[in-house]
Structure formats: structure tokens, C-alpha cells
XYZ file of C-alpha atoms in Angstrom:
593
model
C -0.245 0.120 0.231
C 1.560 3.248 -1.298
C 1.764 6.403 1.256
C 0.526 9.353 -1.047
C 0.567 11.657 1.462
C 2.455 12.335 4.792
C 2.106 15.097 6.798
C 5.214 15.308 9.664
C 5.631 17.211 12.564
C 2.888 20.281 11.091
C 2.184 23.456 12.921
C 0.177 26.190 11.466
C -0.952 29.126 13.033
C -3.083 32.465 12.596
C -2.629 35.380 15.337
C -3.185 33.513 18.532
C -5.238 30.835 17.582
C -3.118 27.289 16.830
C -4.725 25.224 14.107
C -1.596 22.148 13.478
C 0.391 21.805 16.877
C 3.036 19.716 15.550
C 0.579 17.002 13.899
C 1.448 13.805 11.808
C -0.711 11.811 9.554
C -0.424 9.304 6.775
C -2.739 9.017 3.941
C -2.298 5.863 1.580
C -3.631 4.945 -1.865
C -7.211 2.645 -1.707
C -8.023 4.404 1.714
C -10.837 5.895 2.300
C -10.835 8.945 5.282
C -13.577 10.761 6.942
C -11.773 13.962 8.336
C -13.683 15.145 11.295
C -13.389 18.215 13.711
C -15.367 21.008 15.392
C -16.101 24.157 12.667
C -12.857 26.555 12.991
C -10.734 23.379 14.180
C -8.589 23.711 10.880
C -9.617 21.424 8.299
C -9.839 23.768 5.386
C -6.904 25.147 6.274
C -5.316 21.597 6.031
C -6.524 21.040 2.646
C -5.425 24.200 1.524
C -2.057 23.052 2.529
C -2.345 19.839 1.173
C -3.529 21.326 -2.078
C -0.358 23.627 -1.846
C -2.295 26.789 -1.610
C -0.882 27.629 1.932
C 1.991 27.260 3.781
C 2.723 25.502 7.242
C 4.765 27.677 9.737
C 7.074 24.881 10.546
C 7.274 20.878 9.512
C 6.523 19.412 5.462
C 4.231 17.601 3.721
C 5.691 14.632 1.596
C 4.315 13.975 -1.665
C 4.640 10.560 -3.705
C 5.682 11.190 -7.180
C 3.029 9.627 -8.827
C 0.230 11.875 -6.824
C -2.387 13.027 -8.657
C -4.783 15.395 -6.312
C -8.597 15.796 -6.886
C -10.342 18.296 -5.108
C -14.214 19.403 -5.162
C -14.172 23.201 -5.208
C -16.961 24.852 -3.571
C -17.135 28.018 -6.816
C -18.769 27.337 -9.977
C -15.918 26.721 -12.600
C -18.582 27.213 -15.581
C -18.633 29.802 -18.663
C -21.933 31.971 -19.572
C -24.302 29.914 -21.937
C -22.130 26.856 -21.511
C -23.576 23.318 -21.666
C -22.706 20.829 -19.339
C -21.374 18.472 -21.803
C -19.010 21.949 -23.187
C -17.924 21.772 -19.377
C -17.081 18.449 -19.241
C -15.064 18.539 -22.394
C -13.371 21.696 -21.993
C -12.391 21.025 -18.229
C -10.865 17.438 -18.698
C -9.480 17.673 -22.842
C -11.367 14.136 -23.336
C -13.519 13.331 -26.113
C -17.300 13.662 -26.071
C -18.142 9.934 -25.370
C -15.865 9.888 -22.484
C -17.362 12.656 -20.979
C -20.965 10.886 -21.720
C -20.000 7.998 -19.922
C -18.824 9.424 -16.622
C -21.329 11.798 -16.492
C -23.802 8.949 -16.540
C -22.671 7.377 -12.935
C -24.009 10.632 -11.932
C -27.411 10.369 -13.961
C -26.123 13.410 -15.981
C -27.734 12.633 -19.340
C -29.861 13.632 -22.251
C -31.272 16.931 -21.590
C -29.090 17.377 -18.362
C -26.024 16.712 -20.274
C -26.899 18.303 -23.673
C -28.601 21.617 -22.015
C -26.830 25.031 -20.195
C -25.119 24.578 -17.198
C -27.149 27.895 -15.998
C -30.208 25.457 -16.191
C -29.459 23.198 -13.481
C -29.690 23.423 -9.630
C -26.787 23.411 -7.356
C -27.380 19.709 -6.875
C -26.782 19.146 -10.483
C -24.352 20.991 -10.597
C -22.147 19.216 -7.919
C -22.679 15.916 -9.588
C -21.727 17.622 -12.899
C -18.395 18.607 -10.888
C -17.857 15.245 -9.913
C -18.083 14.118 -12.992
C -14.433 16.730 -14.277
C -13.063 15.636 -11.213
C -13.182 11.859 -12.296
C -12.346 12.618 -15.788
C -9.132 13.680 -14.589
C -8.476 10.305 -12.916
C -6.993 10.887 -9.370
C -5.314 8.923 -7.679
C -6.448 11.180 -4.004
C -9.721 12.541 -3.894
C -10.498 15.393 -1.235
C -13.475 16.552 -1.049
C -14.560 19.254 1.159
C -18.355 19.022 2.809
C -19.623 17.305 -0.694
C -22.909 16.565 0.732
C -24.336 20.211 1.125
C -27.233 21.471 -0.905
C -27.281 17.575 -2.324
C -30.589 15.701 -2.102
C -30.878 12.096 -1.492
C -30.337 10.881 -4.471
C -27.390 12.897 -5.635
C -26.028 11.808 -1.989
C -26.505 7.819 -2.342
C -25.031 8.036 -5.653
C -21.952 9.732 -4.692
C -21.493 6.933 -1.912
C -22.675 4.346 -4.251
C -19.759 5.662 -6.506
C -17.113 5.927 -3.290
C -18.115 2.499 -2.075
C -16.652 0.846 -6.093
C -13.861 3.701 -6.330
C -10.348 2.553 -6.092
C -8.183 5.374 -5.288
C -8.132 7.179 -1.722
C -9.980 9.828 -0.618
C -9.926 12.214 2.176
C -13.739 13.532 2.722
C -14.299 16.824 5.486
C -18.308 16.271 6.550
C -20.420 16.692 9.453
C -23.150 14.120 8.059
C -21.917 11.125 9.940
C -24.691 9.071 7.399
C -22.719 9.468 4.473
C -18.992 9.276 6.307
C -19.725 6.148 7.893
C -21.578 4.489 4.364
C -18.405 5.734 2.314
C -14.944 5.902 4.788
C -13.451 2.746 6.345
C -10.950 5.132 8.569
C -11.228 8.466 10.416
C -8.896 11.271 10.891
C -9.905 13.833 13.834
C -8.487 17.134 14.295
C -8.486 18.701 17.531
C -6.660 21.060 19.740
C -3.781 20.969 16.724
C -3.688 16.980 17.129
C -3.895 14.864 14.213
C -5.524 11.716 15.610
C -5.481 8.810 12.835
C -8.252 5.477 14.063
C -9.169 2.369 11.747
C -12.076 2.249 11.812
C -15.245 4.570 10.587
C -16.468 7.735 12.017
C -19.192 6.510 15.023
C -16.661 3.937 16.038
C -14.209 6.726 16.459
C -16.136 9.329 18.291
C -17.216 5.765 20.398
C -13.440 5.282 21.337
C -12.774 8.864 21.964
C -15.577 9.020 24.626
C -14.417 5.933 26.178
C -10.864 7.347 26.441
C -11.927 10.468 27.601
C -13.971 8.439 30.615
C -10.928 6.020 31.068
C -8.866 9.115 31.719
C -10.799 10.693 34.260
C -11.039 7.574 36.255
C -7.796 7.504 35.797
C -7.029 10.456 37.182
C -9.587 10.355 39.666
C -7.920 7.100 41.405
C -4.857 9.527 41.077
C -6.101 12.348 42.874
C -7.944 9.458 45.667
C -4.369 8.412 46.027
C -2.432 11.351 46.130
C -4.748 12.466 48.800
C -4.046 9.466 50.699
C -0.408 9.247 50.849
C -0.350 13.681 51.648
C -2.693 12.490 54.649
C -0.291 9.824 55.703
C 2.815 12.405 55.063
C 1.234 14.597 57.186
C 0.297 12.456 60.122
C 3.881 10.604 60.402
C 6.719 13.081 58.885
C 6.545 14.196 63.094
C 6.957 10.963 64.231
C 10.709 9.687 64.384
C 9.744 5.874 64.244
C 7.538 6.642 60.822
C 9.255 9.402 59.359
C 11.659 7.565 57.149
C 8.329 5.688 55.589
C 6.770 9.561 55.241
C 9.990 10.416 53.144
C 8.971 7.659 51.176
C 5.528 8.420 50.698
C 6.664 11.888 49.524
C 9.090 10.170 46.968
C 5.775 8.049 45.722
C 3.449 11.230 45.870
C 5.930 13.144 43.288
C 5.663 10.100 40.980
C 1.940 10.311 40.589
C 1.076 11.840 37.012
C -2.260 13.122 35.915
C -3.404 11.722 32.313
C -3.917 15.033 29.876
C -7.510 14.689 28.773
C -7.118 16.509 25.511
C -10.768 16.623 24.296
C -11.934 18.494 26.794
C -13.056 20.938 24.889
C -16.557 22.760 25.406
C -19.344 20.929 25.007
C -22.368 22.192 23.221
C -25.196 21.617 25.787
C -28.702 23.028 23.946
C -32.015 23.324 26.128
C -34.787 23.106 24.015
C -37.502 26.041 24.547
C -39.438 25.513 27.011
C -43.607 25.676 26.481
C -46.812 24.750 27.144
C -47.626 21.232 25.303
C -50.745 21.656 22.648
C -53.061 18.915 21.639
C -54.834 18.679 18.199
C -54.188 20.004 14.626
C -51.103 22.027 14.146
C -51.501 23.412 10.751
C -53.855 22.432 7.423
C -54.178 22.841 4.200
C -57.109 22.624 2.068
C -56.795 22.835 -1.544
C -53.712 24.042 -1.905
C -51.731 25.332 -4.642
C -48.097 26.198 -4.069
C -45.804 27.838 -6.226
C -44.998 30.995 -8.414
C -47.179 33.136 -10.932
C -45.216 31.948 -13.848
C -44.625 28.138 -12.614
C -47.113 25.922 -10.190
C -44.926 23.688 -7.879
C -47.537 21.269 -6.099
C -51.335 21.171 -6.269
C -54.561 20.364 -4.657
C -52.470 19.905 -1.312
C -54.538 18.454 1.406
C -52.448 17.968 4.365
C -52.395 18.149 8.172
C -50.176 18.030 11.398
C -50.793 17.186 14.879
C -49.150 19.022 17.465
C -46.290 17.368 18.987
C -45.211 15.978 15.560
C -41.722 16.360 14.182
C -42.381 16.175 10.238
C -39.646 15.411 7.903
C -40.112 17.194 4.660
C -38.228 15.106 1.750
C -37.933 14.920 -2.214
C -35.172 15.675 -4.559
C -33.850 19.564 -5.115
C -36.279 21.127 -7.395
C -39.811 19.200 -6.887
C -40.762 22.018 -3.958
C -39.688 21.448 -0.355
C -38.708 25.112 0.270
C -41.660 26.378 -1.557
C -43.218 24.298 0.348
C -42.161 25.442 3.742
C -42.420 29.066 2.646
C -45.571 28.954 2.085
C -46.427 27.286 5.183
C -44.868 30.432 6.893
C -46.269 33.299 4.489
C -43.449 33.780 3.154
C -44.729 32.961 0.259
C -48.447 33.220 -1.110
C -50.241 30.653 -1.860
C -51.400 30.138 -5.811
C -54.844 28.723 -4.671
C -56.037 27.363 -1.266
C -55.641 28.045 2.297
C -52.790 27.354 4.890
C -54.618 27.385 8.394
C -52.727 27.634 11.465
C -54.356 26.230 15.404
C -55.446 28.483 17.676
C -52.590 29.708 19.574
C -49.590 28.674 17.312
C -46.281 30.601 17.686
C -44.191 29.708 15.131
C -40.474 30.271 14.343
C -38.350 30.005 11.520
C -34.929 28.976 10.092
C -34.268 29.661 6.457
C -32.058 31.474 4.574
C -34.373 34.499 3.469
C -34.966 35.202 7.284
C -31.044 35.135 8.312
C -30.023 37.354 5.329
C -32.192 40.183 6.523
C -31.073 40.651 10.238
C -30.486 43.998 11.588
C -26.590 44.732 10.985
C -25.950 47.348 13.578
C -27.160 45.026 16.369
C -24.673 42.875 18.306
C -24.720 39.340 18.492
C -25.575 39.830 22.309
C -28.510 42.291 21.356
C -30.072 40.292 19.096
C -29.986 36.977 21.377
C -31.600 38.987 24.183
C -34.434 40.675 22.290
C -35.067 36.733 20.912
C -35.196 35.413 23.874
C -38.471 34.703 25.755
C -39.280 36.708 29.049
C -37.610 35.216 31.926
C -34.531 34.189 30.585
C -31.217 34.209 32.290
C -28.174 36.265 31.058
C -26.021 33.033 31.263
C -28.568 31.381 29.502
C -28.251 33.284 26.501
C -24.616 33.078 26.941
C -24.967 28.981 26.962
C -26.756 28.943 24.139
C -24.555 31.416 22.259
C -21.897 29.441 23.269
C -22.968 26.348 22.264
C -23.664 28.161 18.396
C -20.064 29.099 18.983
C -20.184 32.454 19.768
C -18.168 32.555 22.836
C -16.115 35.326 24.584
C -15.705 38.308 22.706
C -17.978 37.470 19.671
C -20.804 37.874 21.552
C -20.048 41.618 20.874
C -19.743 41.122 17.497
C -21.867 43.397 15.107
C -24.044 41.190 12.706
C -23.002 43.373 10.021
C -19.750 41.826 10.393
C -21.135 38.280 10.646
C -20.744 35.609 7.445
C -23.418 33.803 6.471
C -22.900 31.033 8.422
C -22.440 32.849 11.792
C -25.654 34.439 10.725
C -27.163 31.205 9.914
C -26.843 29.941 13.592
C -27.175 33.333 15.305
C -30.751 32.915 14.318
C -31.185 28.825 15.282
C -29.982 30.124 18.936
C -32.816 32.513 18.859
C -35.047 30.310 17.652
C -33.932 27.874 21.080
C -33.804 30.604 23.494
C -37.799 31.422 22.176
C -40.904 30.368 23.511
C -41.986 29.144 20.004
C -44.482 26.034 20.116
C -44.046 25.536 16.321
C -40.551 25.442 14.792
C -40.300 25.883 10.776
C -36.434 24.597 10.059
C -34.917 24.451 6.419
C -31.553 22.708 6.408
C -31.090 23.746 10.387
C -27.460 21.391 10.486
C -25.694 23.244 7.347
C -23.423 25.441 9.373
C -23.161 23.000 12.112
C -20.336 20.469 12.638
C -20.342 16.784 14.461
C -21.301 17.756 17.663
C -23.739 20.490 17.473
C -25.266 18.596 15.263
C -25.684 16.256 17.937
C -26.712 18.337 20.507
C -29.541 20.115 18.240
C -30.664 16.820 17.962
C -31.036 16.053 21.373
C -32.720 19.694 21.806
C -35.502 19.217 19.216
C -36.519 15.484 20.612
C -36.371 16.834 23.994
C -38.711 19.550 22.682
C -42.077 19.359 23.439
C -43.617 22.000 20.653
C -44.162 20.915 17.143
C -41.355 20.655 14.317
C -41.384 21.056 10.655
C -37.840 20.907 8.907
C -36.297 20.006 5.912
C -32.733 18.182 5.720
C -29.931 16.527 3.715
C -28.526 15.051 6.795
C -29.992 11.190 7.385
C -28.389 10.895 10.875
C -29.975 14.445 11.648
C -33.391 13.688 9.748
C -33.459 9.892 11.344
C -32.921 10.536 14.820
C -35.807 14.030 15.011
C -38.255 12.932 12.144
C -41.557 10.968 13.912
C -43.007 11.379 10.479
C -42.341 11.571 6.718
C -43.904 14.456 4.269
C -42.754 13.703 0.353
C -42.821 16.400 -1.700
C -42.932 15.002 -5.525
C -44.378 14.978 -8.744
C -46.847 17.635 -8.177
C -48.143 16.021 -5.015
C -47.615 16.854 -1.285
C -48.681 13.880 0.773
C -47.539 11.977 4.297
C -45.358 8.906 3.596
C -46.878 5.846 5.101
C -43.510 4.675 6.489
C -40.474 5.640 9.127
C -37.409 7.738 7.560
C -35.830 4.319 7.550
C -37.996 2.867 5.087
C -38.308 5.809 2.987
C -34.385 5.505 2.692
C -34.697 1.843 2.054
C -37.249 2.415 -0.876
C -35.221 5.170 -2.601
C -31.882 3.115 -2.281
C -33.974 0.288 -3.860
C -34.672 2.534 -7.230
C -31.063 3.832 -7.436
C -29.831 0.758 -7.246
C -32.486 -0.882 -10.070
C -31.470 1.790 -12.116
C -27.819 0.946 -12.225
C -28.287 -2.436 -12.520
C -30.095 -1.993 -15.823
C -27.444 0.657 -16.701
C -25.286 -1.934 -16.163
C -27.152 -4.246 -18.375
C -26.917 -1.736 -20.706
C -23.553 -1.444 -21.237
C -22.490 -5.531 -20.941
C -25.169 -6.137 -23.738
C -22.755 -3.692 -25.734
C -19.286 -5.484 -25.809
C -21.122 -8.925 -26.206
C -22.341 -8.272 -29.504
C -18.951 -6.487 -30.500
C -17.253 -9.867 -29.600
C -19.746 -11.995 -31.852
C -19.096 -9.838 -34.600
C -15.453 -9.825 -34.281
C -15.735 -13.533 -34.523
C -17.717 -13.448 -37.746
C -15.035 -10.871 -39.586
C -11.667 -11.664 -40.041
C -8.902 -9.522 -38.837
C -8.235 -5.847 -40.934
C -5.271 -5.203 -41.531
C -4.001 -2.134 -40.054
C -4.508 -0.001 -43.580
C -7.723 -0.516 -43.834
C -8.320 -0.198 -40.051
C -7.124 3.510 -40.362
C -9.216 3.873 -43.218
C -12.116 2.973 -41.599
C -11.262 5.200 -38.492
C -10.896 8.094 -40.214
C -14.379 7.418 -42.357
C -16.249 6.490 -38.937
C -14.379 10.298 -37.378
C -16.238 11.948 -39.668
C -19.579 10.260 -39.519
C -19.199 10.836 -35.769
C -18.394 14.718 -36.416
C -21.210 15.065 -38.704
C -23.680 13.415 -36.785
C -22.229 15.281 -33.580
C -23.101 18.950 -35.399
C -26.964 17.310 -36.382
C -27.373 16.649 -33.143
C -25.811 20.165 -31.659
C -28.040 21.731 -33.730
C -31.124 20.270 -33.078
C -30.781 20.640 -29.630
C -30.356 24.251 -30.379
C -33.500 24.498 -32.611
C -35.496 22.539 -29.920
C -34.560 24.774 -27.063
C -35.809 27.838 -29.306
C -38.766 26.416 -30.210
C -42.032 27.257 -28.038
C -44.654 24.558 -29.984
C -45.206 21.408 -28.066
C -45.386 19.211 -31.731
C -42.254 20.928 -33.205
C -40.151 20.092 -30.289
C -41.584 16.418 -29.820
C -40.537 16.391 -33.588
C -36.550 17.477 -32.696
C -36.459 15.428 -29.694
C -37.449 12.149 -31.942
C -34.771 12.907 -34.306
C -31.896 13.747 -31.485
C -32.978 10.110 -29.668
C -32.691 8.564 -33.387
C -29.100 9.930 -34.228
C -27.981 9.481 -30.545
C -28.664 5.674 -31.206
C -26.417 6.028 -34.622
C -23.619 7.511 -32.708
C -23.335 4.899 -29.665
C -22.615 2.359 -31.595
C -20.248 4.574 -34.402
C -18.283 5.800 -30.892
C -17.843 2.303 -29.553
C -16.523 0.809 -33.249
C -14.356 3.702 -32.875
C -12.660 2.834 -29.645
C -12.426 -0.919 -30.891
C -10.170 0.197 -33.659
C -8.129 2.512 -31.719
C -7.675 -0.691 -29.531
C -7.101 -3.037 -32.082
C -4.415 -0.103 -33.784
C -2.586 0.142 -30.749
C -2.350 -3.734 -30.184
C -0.436 -3.747 -33.425
C 1.703 -1.123 -33.010
């Protein structure tokens, strides 16, 4: 097993903050490593060091001569007006057929592949960036929060790909379900130290917990022995008959050592809002149509939720989960029908449109004081602020200087200090680390009010949800079954699609082999002639397909669009065997040289 990267005695600081303190780690090929740590611990900084974008203060990173790094960047590398296929070909320099083949692993095909990137959702654009990454054939993938904003199906597709990927991976993520499904090893960063663990993230966290408990018990035993020796020495050092023994005990006392409890970091402890439990229906939708003047998202929605339920709103990106939540809280007016909340409902909202419109001149502490329920003590306000990473002087920051992630956490802290008996939460865990997500889970499970939420984090959703609501194909329905049952159904659908794709791939080589068995082997000259003819044919078909795609994008006539679509499908059917034959000839010519 080759070592691709070795981090040796690495140190890195920003001002008074030490991110790496003589840290060491080894990353090998064919090993998938989940990289976890608190927000601000230095995970992204270490990734930039590995990429060569930042320098260490001291120490070194030793790279294997054959290392080929692939990094999933968060910014968009697309050009204006570019198609998905055009981007892949430009970025990788690979032929069209190869780009289409790799994109197909993430179900980027058909109109998604030939259409403009700008019309793809964030999740589909991430699929495209992953395909581009793989076309460069890296032997070590660096993925920084790859599941952020990915819908469930895309997460599972990425999991399936990584499960079968034969090279190394270093994955930064707060999503424990994703790490557990993809990574066999764990790398933890805490107080500047890197800890390598040959097991999954849950086993690592459990081992760290057991180590802390063992160290605390050991320290308690040392303290008890220390007190016993001190008492013995105090009683016996003045007596001539026992002075020598007391002196011996004093030497034993000096040898006692306490174990440093390295993970003794502040632990998020979030209390749920204290409210008076209610019974009956919390919210009811009747004949509801949601969407926008130019486009309906879902119609004839008849749905209701009882007080005390915690409803997970699920569905693929673009199906309308956020639109549904915004309609429920009246930040988006329904196109038809009504949303009616029960008597006495006080609704608190966590969503992007809320945390982007905060009062810039208020400080963090002033904002939280204003949102806290009557009677909340200052210490409790500071405690919730600290749990959401506003500690010490950070509570005196003005909102105007906060990042988007900090504003999101501030809104969440305000909700947790409130007396709302209904919480509507759109991706509440996106800006939280693993420990804080767990603390939020415990708070919501213990909350006696009603929760309606969306989340791409399966660990979070499975722990919190007491019922599931699916937004799909223009309908909003309560899903009959637990969240795990829903996960199993989606996974089965994806696996069925993968089996179908695999069967299609297997069929063509079998036909090619039969054709080769019937035909005598051509000499190199005739093979090269056929290759040139195929290249011209492929180019002509491809030009025709591009022209038809352009026409279809511009036409408003449904019948004409259908005719163009049929012709495009026919050309695509002609292209596939031509490209396969071109590849076969290339291989034959390579063997004869």
C-alpha cells in the first residue's frame, strides 16, 4: 500500500489561534478517510496546505511522486452559456463519448447533459463537478463537505460511486451517515493534533468517548491516592519512628502523574425552548396550490399535522420542499387554497430568507436578548450563544460583520431561546459541526412543540423525524412509513437504475465480440481507413445533434419540440455504436503497433 501523503510535525497558526501543533498523519492509496473536527479547528486550512495553496509555519507535507490530487471546489468553474457536456470536454480535454460515459455515472444525461449548465440546480451542478473531477483520473480525492445542498438521491449516487472507487479519498463532512457509508478510516483534528483511527466515524467517536472516560477515571484514582499519601505524610512525618516511611511516601507522591484529557473541549449543550404542550391540529392545508405565477410546483395539497409531531419534508432538489415551507409560514403566498394554523400557534422560522435580513448594527448579544423568552437569564443566553460557537468576545460582534454561516447559527440560537411552540427549519444543520448537530438533535427530540423541517443529513433526520412528508411530482403527501423505510425505497430505486445501466453496458461488448468473431481481422491500413471514416461520421452526427438541440431550446411549439426530440434520439442511437466501433479500432491499432 503506497503512502500518497505524509504530514510530518506540521504547525500552523493564525495570530493567537493554533490550528496545527506538531501534527502528524499518513494518507495511503485505496483508503477512504473521513476527516472530522469542530468548526474552526482547521480542517479547511489543512486541505489548502495539502493542495499547496498555503504554507505551513513549520513541518512538511511529503507527496508521492505519482500523486494526482482531485479537489471538489465549492466555487462554480462554468463559463456563461456553456452546456454541461461542453464544460466537461473543456475542463478535461477528453472526447465527448468519454465525458458522457462518466457523467452517466451520476445520471447526468439527455437534456441535463446537452442543455445549459445555468439551468441546472445546485445539486445537479455538483454532480457535474464530480464528473469533471473524475475525468482527470486522480488517485486521491479531497472532498470538502460534498453533501452540502445535495438531495438524497444525489448523496446515495455519490456514496455508491465512492464505495466502488479504487483510489484514496479524504472527505471533510459533518454528515455522519455519509461518512459511515463511504469511509473505512477516520482522521480527527482537535486542539492542533491529528488522530488517525482505523475504523468508521461512529467507532472513532465512541473510542474517543471511552478514552476520555478512562482518563477521567484514571485521574480520579490518582487524585484519591494523592490525597491518601498527603494525609499519611502529614500524620507521620513528625514522628521519628515513621519519618523514613513518610519520606518514602513523599517520593511516591512526586511520581504520581495525571493524564491530560486532550478532548476536554467545550461541549455543545442545547436546551429546547420551554413551552406549554398543546393538542389537536397544528396546521391544515386545504386545496392548496404552491409555486410562482409563472410555474405551479404542487396542486390540490390536502395535508395536516398534529401538535407534537416532528415532520421531515423530503424529496429531490427542485421538487418544491423549500417552496412548501415558505408557503406554510406565509413568506410565499399560495396560488390557490389556504394554510390555516391552529389556535395559539407561535411559529418560529429558520431559513435563508430570514438570516439574510438581520439588523446589521445590533451585536450578537443584543439580538439574542431581543429574541429570548421573558425570564431568560443572561447566563442561559450566553450558554446557548456558546453552544452555537459565539463565545467570549464574539458575542460583542455586530451582525454586519458576520459571515453567512455565522448569521445562520445566530438565527438558530435565537429560536432556541424563544417560546415558539412551532419551529419551521430549512436545513438547520448546514453550518454546524458533528457535536453541535448531535446537541441540536437532542434538543429537538426533547422539545414538546411541533417541528417541520428539511435536512440533507440522514443521521439528523432519522433521529429527529417522527413522520415523513414527501414533495414529489406535484403532490405533497404524508409518507406511510418511518424515515428508514423511505431511505430503503429510494436506495432500491437507484440500485435498480444502476443494474439497468450496467446491463446495457454489458450487452454492447457482447455484440461487438460476436461481430468480431464473424469477421476476419483487418490489416492496419484498412483499419485506419475505417477509423477516419468513422471520425467524419461521428463529427457529422454530433454537429447535427447540436443544431437540433439548439432548435429545440428555442421552439415554443410542443409538436415541433417533440419532432426534434425524436430526431435527436435517433441520432444518439446512431452515435453510440459508431463511437464504440471507433474505440474498438483504436484498441486494435494500439495492439498492432
